[in-house]
């Protein structure tokens, strides 16, 4: 069996706030939450087989520069959906702005940034 992605772990300013909009937009569940490195909090949100680990440091962190110019930077997280128009409506209702729409073979996509400036790509395949 080829390797499969189980999770990605990244830093957010407020793990509960991020998890709340992810539950609303993506229909995900909180799988686990608890203490993390250096007194921080880790919150796992996703499905039974794949999830994102949201790490919230004990003290506030400074937002970094453009991730595309940082070695090891997280550039975006891409998610596949069945109904891209429905998800765009939810993204807008959550207070985020859908940008960079594109139709391409074999599907469609758009991007949005969350309250931490993290970029998400939403894809629907034909």
Steps between C-alpha positions, in 0.01 A plus 500: 500500500638846417537748783188698592482836671366456853529857629678833474587708806520878493484796736186712542420789732183340642447126447138506617408792272662327202333167584159668521510639146645172370209310653255739334665513157641150463272291723799373698505382861746564781676165545717592798637795690749533780829634628783547251865597490615800706165535680301544181177337385456251219160444339443234235213564259395305193360160407560151638797451267645848435529811709676827565683551828453860610777608736437805719806619693466593866591859417405700193730464202598751236355447155775411255586647166365368172520119521589478131829675584580288809675165480267249667209744485145368469375641170145363500281206594289355218167327554281316249123556521198371309327840471741792466220757463341392829834521679571844355167618645604363841846661473339839433248453783791424736647842417779385269552615141522251213777600256693371198220300342607277214354235276760252387511144382383297685300736723450836671663673794511807719703612800431681826700615802382445857535741794866394544581562134526126426411428139255223406437371149159350425480263203212324328591243236274434200 
